[in-house]
Short mmCIF file of N, CA and C and ligand atoms in Angstrom, two decimals:
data_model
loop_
_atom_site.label_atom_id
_atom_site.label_comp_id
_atom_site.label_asym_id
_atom_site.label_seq_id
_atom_site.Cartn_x
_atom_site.Cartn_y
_atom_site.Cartn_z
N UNK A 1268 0.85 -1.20 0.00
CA UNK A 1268 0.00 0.00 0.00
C UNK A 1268 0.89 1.25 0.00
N UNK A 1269 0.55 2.68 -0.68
CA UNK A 1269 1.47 3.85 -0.47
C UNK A 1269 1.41 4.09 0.47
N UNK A 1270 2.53 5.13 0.78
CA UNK A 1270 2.54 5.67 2.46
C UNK A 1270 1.28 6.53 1.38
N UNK A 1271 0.35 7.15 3.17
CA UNK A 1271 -0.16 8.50 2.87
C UNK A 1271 0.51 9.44 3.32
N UNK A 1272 0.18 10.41 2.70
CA UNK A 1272 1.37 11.98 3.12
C UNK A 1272 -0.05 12.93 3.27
N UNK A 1273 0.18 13.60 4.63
CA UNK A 1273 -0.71 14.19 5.27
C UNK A 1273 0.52 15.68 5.48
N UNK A 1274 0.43 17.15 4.86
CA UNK A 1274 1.30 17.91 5.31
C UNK A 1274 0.64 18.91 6.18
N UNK A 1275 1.07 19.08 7.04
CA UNK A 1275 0.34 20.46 8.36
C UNK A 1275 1.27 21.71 8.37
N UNK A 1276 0.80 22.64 8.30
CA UNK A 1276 1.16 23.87 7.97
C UNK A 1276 0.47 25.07 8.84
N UNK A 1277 1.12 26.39 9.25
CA UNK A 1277 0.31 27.56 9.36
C UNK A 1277 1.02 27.97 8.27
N UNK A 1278 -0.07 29.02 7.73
CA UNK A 1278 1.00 29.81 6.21
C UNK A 1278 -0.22 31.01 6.31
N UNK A 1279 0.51 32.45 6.16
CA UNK A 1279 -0.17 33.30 6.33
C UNK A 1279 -0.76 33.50 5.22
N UNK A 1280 -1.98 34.56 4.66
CA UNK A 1280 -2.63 34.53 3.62
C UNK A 1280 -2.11 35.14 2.64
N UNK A 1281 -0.55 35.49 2.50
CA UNK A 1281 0.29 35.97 1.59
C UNK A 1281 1.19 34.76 1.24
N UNK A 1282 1.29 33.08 2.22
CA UNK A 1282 1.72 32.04 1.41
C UNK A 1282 3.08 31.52 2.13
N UNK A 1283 3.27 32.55 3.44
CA UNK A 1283 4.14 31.93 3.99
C UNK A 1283 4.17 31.40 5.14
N UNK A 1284 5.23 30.43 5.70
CA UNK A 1284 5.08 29.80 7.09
C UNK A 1284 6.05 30.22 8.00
N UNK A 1285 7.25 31.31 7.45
CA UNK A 1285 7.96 32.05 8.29
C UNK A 1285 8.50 33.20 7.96
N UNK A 1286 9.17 34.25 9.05
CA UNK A 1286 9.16 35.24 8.30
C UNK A 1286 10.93 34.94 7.80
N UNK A 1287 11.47 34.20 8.39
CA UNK A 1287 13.08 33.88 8.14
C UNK A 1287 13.30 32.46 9.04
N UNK A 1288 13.16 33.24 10.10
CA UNK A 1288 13.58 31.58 11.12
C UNK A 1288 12.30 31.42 12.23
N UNK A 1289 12.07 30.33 12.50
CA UNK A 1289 11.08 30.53 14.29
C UNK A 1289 9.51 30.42 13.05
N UNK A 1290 8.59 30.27 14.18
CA UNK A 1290 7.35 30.75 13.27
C UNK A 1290 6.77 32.26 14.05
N UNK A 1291 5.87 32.94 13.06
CA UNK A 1291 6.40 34.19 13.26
C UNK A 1291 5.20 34.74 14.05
N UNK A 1292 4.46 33.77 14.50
CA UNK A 1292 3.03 34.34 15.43
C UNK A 1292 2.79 33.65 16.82
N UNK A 1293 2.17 33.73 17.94
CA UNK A 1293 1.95 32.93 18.67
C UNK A 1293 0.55 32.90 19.13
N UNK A 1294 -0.09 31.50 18.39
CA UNK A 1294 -1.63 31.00 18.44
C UNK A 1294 -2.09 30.30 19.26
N UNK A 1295 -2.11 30.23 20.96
CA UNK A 1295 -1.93 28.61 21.71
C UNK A 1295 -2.97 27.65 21.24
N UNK A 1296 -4.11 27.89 20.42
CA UNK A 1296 -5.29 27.12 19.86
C UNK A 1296 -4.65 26.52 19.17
N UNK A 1297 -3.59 27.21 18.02
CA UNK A 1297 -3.32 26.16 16.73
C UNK A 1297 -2.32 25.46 16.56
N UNK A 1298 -1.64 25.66 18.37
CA UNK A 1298 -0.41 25.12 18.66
C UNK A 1298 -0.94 23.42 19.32
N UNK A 1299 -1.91 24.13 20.12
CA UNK A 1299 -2.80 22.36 20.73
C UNK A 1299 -3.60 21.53 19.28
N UNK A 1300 -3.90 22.44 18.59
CA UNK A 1300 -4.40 21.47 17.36
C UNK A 1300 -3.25 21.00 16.56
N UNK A 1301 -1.92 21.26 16.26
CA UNK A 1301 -1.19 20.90 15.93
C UNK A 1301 -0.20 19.66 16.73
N UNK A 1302 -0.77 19.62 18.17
CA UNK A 1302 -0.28 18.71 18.91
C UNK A 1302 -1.17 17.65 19.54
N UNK A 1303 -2.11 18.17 19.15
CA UNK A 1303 -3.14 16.83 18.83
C UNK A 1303 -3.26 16.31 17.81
N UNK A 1304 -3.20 16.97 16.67
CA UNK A 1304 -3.38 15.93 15.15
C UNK A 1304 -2.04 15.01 15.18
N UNK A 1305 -0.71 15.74 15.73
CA UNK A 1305 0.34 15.02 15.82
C UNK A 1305 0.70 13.91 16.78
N UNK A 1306 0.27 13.77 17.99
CA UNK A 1306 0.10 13.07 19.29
C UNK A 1306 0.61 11.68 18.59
N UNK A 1307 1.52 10.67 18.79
CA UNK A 1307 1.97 9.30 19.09
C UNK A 1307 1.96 9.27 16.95
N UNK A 1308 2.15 10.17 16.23
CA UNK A 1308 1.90 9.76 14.72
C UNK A 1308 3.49 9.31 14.28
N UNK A 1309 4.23 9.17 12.96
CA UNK A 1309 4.98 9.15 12.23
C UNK A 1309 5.13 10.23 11.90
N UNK A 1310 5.97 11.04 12.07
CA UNK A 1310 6.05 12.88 11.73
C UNK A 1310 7.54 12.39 10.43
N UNK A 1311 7.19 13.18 8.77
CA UNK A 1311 8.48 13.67 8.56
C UNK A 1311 9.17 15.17 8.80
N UNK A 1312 10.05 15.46 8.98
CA UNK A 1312 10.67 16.50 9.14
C UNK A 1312 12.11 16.84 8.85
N UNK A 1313 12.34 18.46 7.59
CA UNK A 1313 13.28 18.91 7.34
C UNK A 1313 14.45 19.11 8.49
N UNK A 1314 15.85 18.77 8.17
CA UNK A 1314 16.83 19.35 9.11
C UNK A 1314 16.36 20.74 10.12
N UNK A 1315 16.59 21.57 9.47
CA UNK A 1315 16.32 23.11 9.60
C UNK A 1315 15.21 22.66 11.02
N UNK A 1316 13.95 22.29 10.48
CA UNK A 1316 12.96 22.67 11.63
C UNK A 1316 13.02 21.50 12.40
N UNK A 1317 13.89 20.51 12.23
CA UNK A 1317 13.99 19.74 13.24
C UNK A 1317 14.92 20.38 14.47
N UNK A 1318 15.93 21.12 13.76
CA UNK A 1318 16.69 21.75 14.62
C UNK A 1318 15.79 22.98 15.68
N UNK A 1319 15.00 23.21 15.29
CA UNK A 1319 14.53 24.49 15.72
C UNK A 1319 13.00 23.43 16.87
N UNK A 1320 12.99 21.94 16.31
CA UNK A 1320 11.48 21.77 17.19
C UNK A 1320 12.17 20.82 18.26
N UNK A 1321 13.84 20.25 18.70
CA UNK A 1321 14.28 19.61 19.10
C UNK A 1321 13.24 19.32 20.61
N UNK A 1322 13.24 20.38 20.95
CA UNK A 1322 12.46 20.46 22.59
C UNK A 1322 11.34 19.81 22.49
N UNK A 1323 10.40 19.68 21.32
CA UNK A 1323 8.90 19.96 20.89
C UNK A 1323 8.95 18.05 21.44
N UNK A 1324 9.53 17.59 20.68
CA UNK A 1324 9.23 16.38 20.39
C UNK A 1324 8.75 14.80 21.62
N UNK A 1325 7.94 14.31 21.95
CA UNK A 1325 7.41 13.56 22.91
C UNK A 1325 8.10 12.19 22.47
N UNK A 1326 8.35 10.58 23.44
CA UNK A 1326 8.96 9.57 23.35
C UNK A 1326 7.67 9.22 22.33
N UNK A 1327 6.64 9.60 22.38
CA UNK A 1327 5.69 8.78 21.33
C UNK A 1327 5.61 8.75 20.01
N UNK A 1328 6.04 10.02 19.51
CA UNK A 1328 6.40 10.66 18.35
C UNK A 1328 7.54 9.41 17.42
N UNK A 1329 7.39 9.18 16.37
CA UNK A 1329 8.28 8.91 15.78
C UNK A 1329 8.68 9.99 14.55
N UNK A 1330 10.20 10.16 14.63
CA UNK A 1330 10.36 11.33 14.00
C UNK A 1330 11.54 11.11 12.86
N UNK A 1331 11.25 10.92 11.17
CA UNK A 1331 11.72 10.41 10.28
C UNK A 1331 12.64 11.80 9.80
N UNK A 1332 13.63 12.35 10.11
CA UNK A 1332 14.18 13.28 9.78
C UNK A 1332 15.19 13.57 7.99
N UNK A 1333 15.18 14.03 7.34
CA UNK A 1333 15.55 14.20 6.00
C UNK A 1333 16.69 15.21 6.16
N UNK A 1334 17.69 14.80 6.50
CA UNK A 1334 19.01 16.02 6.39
C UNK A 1334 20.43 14.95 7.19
N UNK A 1335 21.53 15.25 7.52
CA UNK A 1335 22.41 15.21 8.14
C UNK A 1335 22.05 14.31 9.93
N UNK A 1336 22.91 13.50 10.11
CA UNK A 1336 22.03 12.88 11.28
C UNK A 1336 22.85 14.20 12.43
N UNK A 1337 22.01 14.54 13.28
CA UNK A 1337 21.89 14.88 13.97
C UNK A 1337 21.92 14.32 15.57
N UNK A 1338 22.15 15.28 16.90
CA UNK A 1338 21.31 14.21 18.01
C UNK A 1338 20.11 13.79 18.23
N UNK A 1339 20.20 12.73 18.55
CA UNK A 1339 18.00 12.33 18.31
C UNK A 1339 17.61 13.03 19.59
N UNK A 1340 16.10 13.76 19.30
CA UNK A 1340 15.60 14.75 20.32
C UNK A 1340 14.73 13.88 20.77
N UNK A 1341 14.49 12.65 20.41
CA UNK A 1341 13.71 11.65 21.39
C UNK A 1341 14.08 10.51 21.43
N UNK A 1342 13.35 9.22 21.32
CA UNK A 1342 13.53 8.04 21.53
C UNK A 1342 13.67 7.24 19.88
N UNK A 1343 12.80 7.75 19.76
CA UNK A 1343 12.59 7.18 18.11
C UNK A 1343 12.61 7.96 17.21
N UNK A 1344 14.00 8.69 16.79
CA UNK A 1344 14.36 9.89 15.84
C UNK A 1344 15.42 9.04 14.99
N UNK A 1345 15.14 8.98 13.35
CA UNK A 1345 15.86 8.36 12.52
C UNK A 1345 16.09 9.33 11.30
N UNK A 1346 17.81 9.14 10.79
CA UNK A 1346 17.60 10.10 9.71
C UNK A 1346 18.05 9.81 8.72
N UNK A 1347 17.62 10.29 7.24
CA UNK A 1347 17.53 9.87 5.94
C UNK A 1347 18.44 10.24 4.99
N UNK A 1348 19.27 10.34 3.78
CA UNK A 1348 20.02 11.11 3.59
C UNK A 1348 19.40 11.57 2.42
N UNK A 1349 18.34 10.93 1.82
CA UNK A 1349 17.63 11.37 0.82
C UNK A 1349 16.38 11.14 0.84
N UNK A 1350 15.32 12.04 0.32
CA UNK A 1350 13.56 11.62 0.27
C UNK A 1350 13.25 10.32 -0.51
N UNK A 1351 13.61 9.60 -1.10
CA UNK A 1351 13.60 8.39 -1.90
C UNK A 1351 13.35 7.59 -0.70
N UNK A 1352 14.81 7.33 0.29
CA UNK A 1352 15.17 6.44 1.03
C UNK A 1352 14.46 6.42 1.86
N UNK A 1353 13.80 7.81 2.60
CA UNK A 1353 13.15 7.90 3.70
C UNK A 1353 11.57 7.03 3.45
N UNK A 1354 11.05 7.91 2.50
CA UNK A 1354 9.79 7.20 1.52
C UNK A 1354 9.12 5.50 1.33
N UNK A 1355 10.48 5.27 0.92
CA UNK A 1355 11.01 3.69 0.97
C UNK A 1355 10.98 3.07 1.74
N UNK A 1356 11.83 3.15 3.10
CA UNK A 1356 12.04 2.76 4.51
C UNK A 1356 10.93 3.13 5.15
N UNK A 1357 10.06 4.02 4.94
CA UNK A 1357 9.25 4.01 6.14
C UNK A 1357 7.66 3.41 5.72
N UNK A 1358 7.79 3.28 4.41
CA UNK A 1358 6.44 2.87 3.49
C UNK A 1358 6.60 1.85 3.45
N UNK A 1359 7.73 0.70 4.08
CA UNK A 1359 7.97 -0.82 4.34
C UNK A 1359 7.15 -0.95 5.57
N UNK A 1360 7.24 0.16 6.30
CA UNK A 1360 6.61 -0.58 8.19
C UNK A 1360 5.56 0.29 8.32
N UNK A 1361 5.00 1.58 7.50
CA UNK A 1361 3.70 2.56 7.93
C UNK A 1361 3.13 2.47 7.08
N UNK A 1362 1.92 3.43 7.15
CA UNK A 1362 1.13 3.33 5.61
C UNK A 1362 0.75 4.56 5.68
N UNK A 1363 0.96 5.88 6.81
CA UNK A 1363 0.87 7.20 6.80
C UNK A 1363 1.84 7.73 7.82
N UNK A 1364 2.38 9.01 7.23
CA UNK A 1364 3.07 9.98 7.51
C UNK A 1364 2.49 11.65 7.62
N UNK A 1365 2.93 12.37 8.87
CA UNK A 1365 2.59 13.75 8.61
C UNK A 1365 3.79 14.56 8.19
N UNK A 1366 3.82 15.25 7.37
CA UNK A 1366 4.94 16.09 7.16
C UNK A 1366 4.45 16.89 7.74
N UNK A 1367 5.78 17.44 9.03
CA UNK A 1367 5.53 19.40 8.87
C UNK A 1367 6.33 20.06 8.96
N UNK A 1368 7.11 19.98 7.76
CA UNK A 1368 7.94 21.13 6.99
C UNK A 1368 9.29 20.74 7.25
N UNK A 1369 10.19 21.93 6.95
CA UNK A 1369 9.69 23.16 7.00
C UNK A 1369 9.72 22.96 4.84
N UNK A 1370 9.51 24.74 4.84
CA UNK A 1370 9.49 25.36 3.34
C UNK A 1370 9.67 24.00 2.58
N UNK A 1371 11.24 23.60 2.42
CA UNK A 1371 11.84 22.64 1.32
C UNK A 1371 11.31 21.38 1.52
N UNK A 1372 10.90 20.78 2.67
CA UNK A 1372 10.27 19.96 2.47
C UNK A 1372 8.53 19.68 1.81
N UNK A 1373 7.90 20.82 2.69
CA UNK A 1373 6.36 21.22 2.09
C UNK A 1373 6.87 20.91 0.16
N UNK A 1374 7.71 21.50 -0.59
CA UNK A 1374 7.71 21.79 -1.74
C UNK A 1374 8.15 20.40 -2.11
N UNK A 1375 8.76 19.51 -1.50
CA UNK A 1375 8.95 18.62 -1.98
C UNK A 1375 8.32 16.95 -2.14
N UNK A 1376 7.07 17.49 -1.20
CA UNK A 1376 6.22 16.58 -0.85
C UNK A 1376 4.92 16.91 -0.98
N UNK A 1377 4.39 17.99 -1.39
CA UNK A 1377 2.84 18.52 -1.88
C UNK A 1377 2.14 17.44 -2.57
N UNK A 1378 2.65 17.06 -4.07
CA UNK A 1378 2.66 16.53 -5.12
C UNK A 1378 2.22 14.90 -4.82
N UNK A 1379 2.79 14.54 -3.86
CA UNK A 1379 2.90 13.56 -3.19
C UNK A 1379 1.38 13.08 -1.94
N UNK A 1380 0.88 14.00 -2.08
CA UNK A 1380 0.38 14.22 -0.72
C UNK A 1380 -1.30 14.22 -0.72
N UNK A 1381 -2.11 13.60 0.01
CA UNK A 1381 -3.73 13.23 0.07
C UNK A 1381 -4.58 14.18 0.96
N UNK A 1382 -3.58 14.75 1.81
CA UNK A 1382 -4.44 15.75 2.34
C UNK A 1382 -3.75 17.12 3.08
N UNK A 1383 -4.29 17.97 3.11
CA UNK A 1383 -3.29 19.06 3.60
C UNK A 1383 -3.80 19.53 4.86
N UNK A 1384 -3.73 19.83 5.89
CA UNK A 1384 -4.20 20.52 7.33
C UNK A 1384 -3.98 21.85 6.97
N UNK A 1385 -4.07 22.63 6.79
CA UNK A 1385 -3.77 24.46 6.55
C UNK A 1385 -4.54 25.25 7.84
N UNK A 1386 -3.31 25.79 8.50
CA UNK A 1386 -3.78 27.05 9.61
C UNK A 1386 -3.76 28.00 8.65
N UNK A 1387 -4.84 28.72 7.60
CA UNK A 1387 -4.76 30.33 7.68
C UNK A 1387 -4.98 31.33 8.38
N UNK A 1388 -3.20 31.69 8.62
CA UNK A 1388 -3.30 32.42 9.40
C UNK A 1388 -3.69 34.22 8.33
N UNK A 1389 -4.42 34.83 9.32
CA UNK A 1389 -4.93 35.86 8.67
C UNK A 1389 -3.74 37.48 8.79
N UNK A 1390 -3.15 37.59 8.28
CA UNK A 1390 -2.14 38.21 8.18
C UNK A 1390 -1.22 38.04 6.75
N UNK A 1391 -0.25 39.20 6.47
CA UNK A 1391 0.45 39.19 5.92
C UNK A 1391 1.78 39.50 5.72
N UNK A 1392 2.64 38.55 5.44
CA UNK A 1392 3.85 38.92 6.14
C UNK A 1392 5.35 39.11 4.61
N UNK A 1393 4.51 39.03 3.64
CA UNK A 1393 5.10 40.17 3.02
C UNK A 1393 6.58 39.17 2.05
N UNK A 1394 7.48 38.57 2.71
CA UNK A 1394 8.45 37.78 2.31
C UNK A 1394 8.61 36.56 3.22
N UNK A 1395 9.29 36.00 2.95
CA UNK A 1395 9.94 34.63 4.38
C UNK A 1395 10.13 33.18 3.36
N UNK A 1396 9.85 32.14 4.10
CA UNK A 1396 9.90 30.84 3.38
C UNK A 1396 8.39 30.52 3.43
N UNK A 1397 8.35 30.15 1.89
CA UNK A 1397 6.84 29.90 1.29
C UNK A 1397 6.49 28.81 1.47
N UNK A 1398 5.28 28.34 1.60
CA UNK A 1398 4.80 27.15 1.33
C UNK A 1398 4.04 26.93 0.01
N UNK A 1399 4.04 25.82 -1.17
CA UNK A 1399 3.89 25.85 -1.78
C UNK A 1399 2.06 25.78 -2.15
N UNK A 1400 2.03 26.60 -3.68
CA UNK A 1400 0.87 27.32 -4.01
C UNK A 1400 -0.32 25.91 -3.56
N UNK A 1401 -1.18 26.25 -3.12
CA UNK A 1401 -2.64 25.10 -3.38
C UNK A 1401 -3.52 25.23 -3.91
N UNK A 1402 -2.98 24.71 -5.05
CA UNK A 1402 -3.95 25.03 -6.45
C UNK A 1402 -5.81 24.26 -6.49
N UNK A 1403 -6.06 25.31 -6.35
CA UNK A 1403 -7.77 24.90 -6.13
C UNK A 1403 -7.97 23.60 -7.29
N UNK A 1404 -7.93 23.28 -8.18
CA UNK A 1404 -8.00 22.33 -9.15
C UNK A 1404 -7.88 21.29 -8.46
N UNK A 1405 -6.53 20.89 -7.58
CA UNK A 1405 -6.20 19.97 -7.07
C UNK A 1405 -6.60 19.16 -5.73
N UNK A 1406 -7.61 20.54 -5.13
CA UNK A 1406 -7.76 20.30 -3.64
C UNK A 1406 -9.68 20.15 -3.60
N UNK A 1407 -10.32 19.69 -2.76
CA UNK A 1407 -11.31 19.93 -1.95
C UNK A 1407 -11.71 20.41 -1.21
N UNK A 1408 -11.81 21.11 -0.12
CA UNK A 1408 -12.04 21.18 1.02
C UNK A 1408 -13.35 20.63 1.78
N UNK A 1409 -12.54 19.93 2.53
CA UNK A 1409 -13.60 19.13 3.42
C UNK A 1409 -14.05 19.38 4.97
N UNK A 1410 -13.28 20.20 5.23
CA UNK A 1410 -13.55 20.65 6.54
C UNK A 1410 -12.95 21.86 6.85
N UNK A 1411 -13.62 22.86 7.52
CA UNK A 1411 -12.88 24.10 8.05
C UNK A 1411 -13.78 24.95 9.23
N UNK A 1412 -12.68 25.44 10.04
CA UNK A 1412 -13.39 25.98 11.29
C UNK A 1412 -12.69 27.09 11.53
N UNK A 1413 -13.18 28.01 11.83
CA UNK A 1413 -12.87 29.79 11.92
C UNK A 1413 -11.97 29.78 13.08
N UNK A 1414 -11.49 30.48 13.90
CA UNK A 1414 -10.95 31.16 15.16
C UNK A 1414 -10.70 32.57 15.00
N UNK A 1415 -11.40 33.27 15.54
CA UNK A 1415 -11.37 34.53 15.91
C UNK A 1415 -10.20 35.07 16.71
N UNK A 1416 -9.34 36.28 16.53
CA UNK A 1416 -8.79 36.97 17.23
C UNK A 1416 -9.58 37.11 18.53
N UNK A 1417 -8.42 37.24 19.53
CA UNK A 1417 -9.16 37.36 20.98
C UNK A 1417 -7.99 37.67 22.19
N UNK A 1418 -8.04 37.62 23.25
CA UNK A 1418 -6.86 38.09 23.97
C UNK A 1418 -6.06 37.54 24.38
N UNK A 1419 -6.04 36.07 23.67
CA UNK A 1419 -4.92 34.96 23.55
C UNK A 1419 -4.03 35.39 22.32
N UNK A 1420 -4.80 35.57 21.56
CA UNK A 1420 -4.75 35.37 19.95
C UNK A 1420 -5.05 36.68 19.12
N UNK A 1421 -3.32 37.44 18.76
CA UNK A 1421 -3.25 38.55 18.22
C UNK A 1421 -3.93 38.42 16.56
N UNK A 1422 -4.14 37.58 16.15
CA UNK A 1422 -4.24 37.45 14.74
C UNK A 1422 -5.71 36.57 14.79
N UNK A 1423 -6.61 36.75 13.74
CA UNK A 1423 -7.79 35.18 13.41
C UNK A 1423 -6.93 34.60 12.44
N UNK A 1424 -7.67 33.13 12.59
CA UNK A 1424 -7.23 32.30 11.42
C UNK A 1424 -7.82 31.33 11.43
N UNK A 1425 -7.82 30.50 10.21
CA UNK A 1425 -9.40 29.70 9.95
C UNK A 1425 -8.48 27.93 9.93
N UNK A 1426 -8.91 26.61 10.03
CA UNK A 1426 -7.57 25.93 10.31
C UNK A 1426 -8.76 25.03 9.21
N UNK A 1427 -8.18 24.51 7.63
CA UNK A 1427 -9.04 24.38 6.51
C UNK A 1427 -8.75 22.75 6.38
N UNK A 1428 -8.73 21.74 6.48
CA UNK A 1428 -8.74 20.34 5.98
C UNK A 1428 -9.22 20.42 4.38
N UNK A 1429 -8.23 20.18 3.82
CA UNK A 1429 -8.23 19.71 1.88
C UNK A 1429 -8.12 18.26 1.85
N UNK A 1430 -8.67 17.97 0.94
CA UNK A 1430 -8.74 15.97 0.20
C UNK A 1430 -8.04 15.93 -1.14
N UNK A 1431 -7.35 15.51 -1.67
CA UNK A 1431 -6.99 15.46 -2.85
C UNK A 1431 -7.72 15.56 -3.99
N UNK A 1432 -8.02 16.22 -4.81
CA UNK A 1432 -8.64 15.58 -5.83
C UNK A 1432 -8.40 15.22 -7.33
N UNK A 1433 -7.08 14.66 -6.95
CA UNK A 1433 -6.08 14.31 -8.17
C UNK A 1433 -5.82 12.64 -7.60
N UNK A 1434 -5.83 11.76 -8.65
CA UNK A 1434 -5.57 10.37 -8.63
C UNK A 1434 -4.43 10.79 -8.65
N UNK A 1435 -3.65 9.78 -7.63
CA UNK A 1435 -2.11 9.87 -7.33
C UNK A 1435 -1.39 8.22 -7.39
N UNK A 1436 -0.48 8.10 -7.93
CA UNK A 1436 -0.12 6.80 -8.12
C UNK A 1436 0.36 6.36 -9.67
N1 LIG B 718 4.46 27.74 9.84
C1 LIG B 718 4.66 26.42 9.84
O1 LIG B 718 3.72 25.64 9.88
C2 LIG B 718 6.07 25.88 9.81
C3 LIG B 718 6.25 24.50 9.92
C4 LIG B 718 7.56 24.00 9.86
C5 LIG B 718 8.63 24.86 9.68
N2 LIG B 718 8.41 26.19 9.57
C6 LIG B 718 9.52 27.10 9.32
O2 LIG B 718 10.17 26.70 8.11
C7 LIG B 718 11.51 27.15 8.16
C8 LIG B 718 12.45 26.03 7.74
O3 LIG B 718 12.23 25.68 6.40
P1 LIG B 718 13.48 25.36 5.46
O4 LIG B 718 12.96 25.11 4.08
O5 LIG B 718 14.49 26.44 5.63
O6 LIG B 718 14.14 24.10 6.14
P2 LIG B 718 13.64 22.58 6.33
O7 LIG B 718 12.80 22.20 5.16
O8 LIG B 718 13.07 22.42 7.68
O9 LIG B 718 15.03 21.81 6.33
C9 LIG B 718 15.94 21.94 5.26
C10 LIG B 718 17.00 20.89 5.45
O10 LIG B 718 16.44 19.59 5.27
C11 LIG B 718 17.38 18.76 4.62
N3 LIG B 718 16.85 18.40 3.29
C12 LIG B 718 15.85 19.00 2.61
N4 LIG B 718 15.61 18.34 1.46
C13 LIG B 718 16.49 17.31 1.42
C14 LIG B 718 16.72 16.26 0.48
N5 LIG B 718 15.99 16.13 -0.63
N6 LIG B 718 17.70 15.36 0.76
C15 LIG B 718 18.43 15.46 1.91
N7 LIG B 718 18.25 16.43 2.85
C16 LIG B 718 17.29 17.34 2.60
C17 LIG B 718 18.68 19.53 4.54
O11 LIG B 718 19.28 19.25 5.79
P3 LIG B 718 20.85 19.25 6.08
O12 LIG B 718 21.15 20.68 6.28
O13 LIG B 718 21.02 18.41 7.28
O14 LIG B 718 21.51 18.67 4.86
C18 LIG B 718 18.17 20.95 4.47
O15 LIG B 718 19.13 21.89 4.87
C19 LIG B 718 11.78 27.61 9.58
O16 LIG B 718 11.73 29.01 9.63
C20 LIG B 718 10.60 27.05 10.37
O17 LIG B 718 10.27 27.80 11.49
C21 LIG B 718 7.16 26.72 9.64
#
């Protein structure tokens, strides 16, 4: 069976998910929804934001990393030296994966991918590292739920579930 590729993202409504390094807002709603959709899954993840989520990561997490091996930030942190290999190796023992990110990975795994999680965040931030375009042709949307600005939450943003709607294979 293929792996599925599930990618989770915030990307502001100008297309990006940072403004350089770090992510560039602080949402605690879309930080717990992002750590609940993730809770005990198969996560892949770029060098770069592995370096930057080292702390993030729980013993339940399995965390398929794509860059340079690194120190493992948990129990079950493995790393790849190429997306082929990783793909390969982990589509022998899973049958779904979440990517989340960063930039080079999103771009390199869209194409690839059955469903997208999207935080739009409602803002615009002008330049940074993009996440790649989501071309309405390709997507559905199957689910989406608003969040309002409030005195947690400097910014609204709407958190959108897409389905593929391109035969992949
Ligand atoms: N808003 C969001 O939802 C969100 C989510 C995640 C990340 N981010 C942000 O995204 C930014 C990082 O994105 P990024 O594009 O700079 O970095 P990245 O995608 O996290 O990592 C890039 C690194 O991954 C490795 N890599 C990528 N493709 C590879 C390939 N085909 N083969 C082997 N290794 C490969 C390389 O690691 P080596 O250097 O080890 O070779 C490369 O330097 C950060 O600012 C982060 O905060 C935002």
């Amino acid at each position: 069976m293929p792996l599925r590729l599930t990618l989770i993202a915030a990307v502001s409504d100008d297309g990006y998910i940072s403004a350089g390094k770090g992510i560039p807002w602080h949402l605690p709603d879309d930080v717990a929804h992002f750590r609940a959709f993730t809770e005990g899954k198969h996560l892949l993840v770029g060098g770069s934001t592995y370096d930057e989520m080292t702390g993030w990561f729980r013993p339940q997490h399995t965390v398929h990393v794509l860059g340079k091996p690194r120190s493992p930030a948990a129990p079950k942190v493995r790393f790849y030296p190429d997306l082929g290999t990783l793909l390969q190796t982990a589509g022998r023992e899973i049958d779904a994966i979440i990517v989340i990110g960063g930039s080079s990975i999103y771009e390199q795994t869209i194409q690839a991918a059955s469903q997208l999680v999207i935080t739009h965040v409602h803002t615009q931030l002008g330049q940074g590292k993009p996440f790649p375009d989501i071309r309405e042709s390709d997507w559905t949307v199957v689910r989406q739920q608003h969040h309002p600005a409030d005195s947690r939450h400097a910014l609204p943003f709407s958190i959108v579930t897409y389905n593929t709607s391109v035969l992949r294979g």
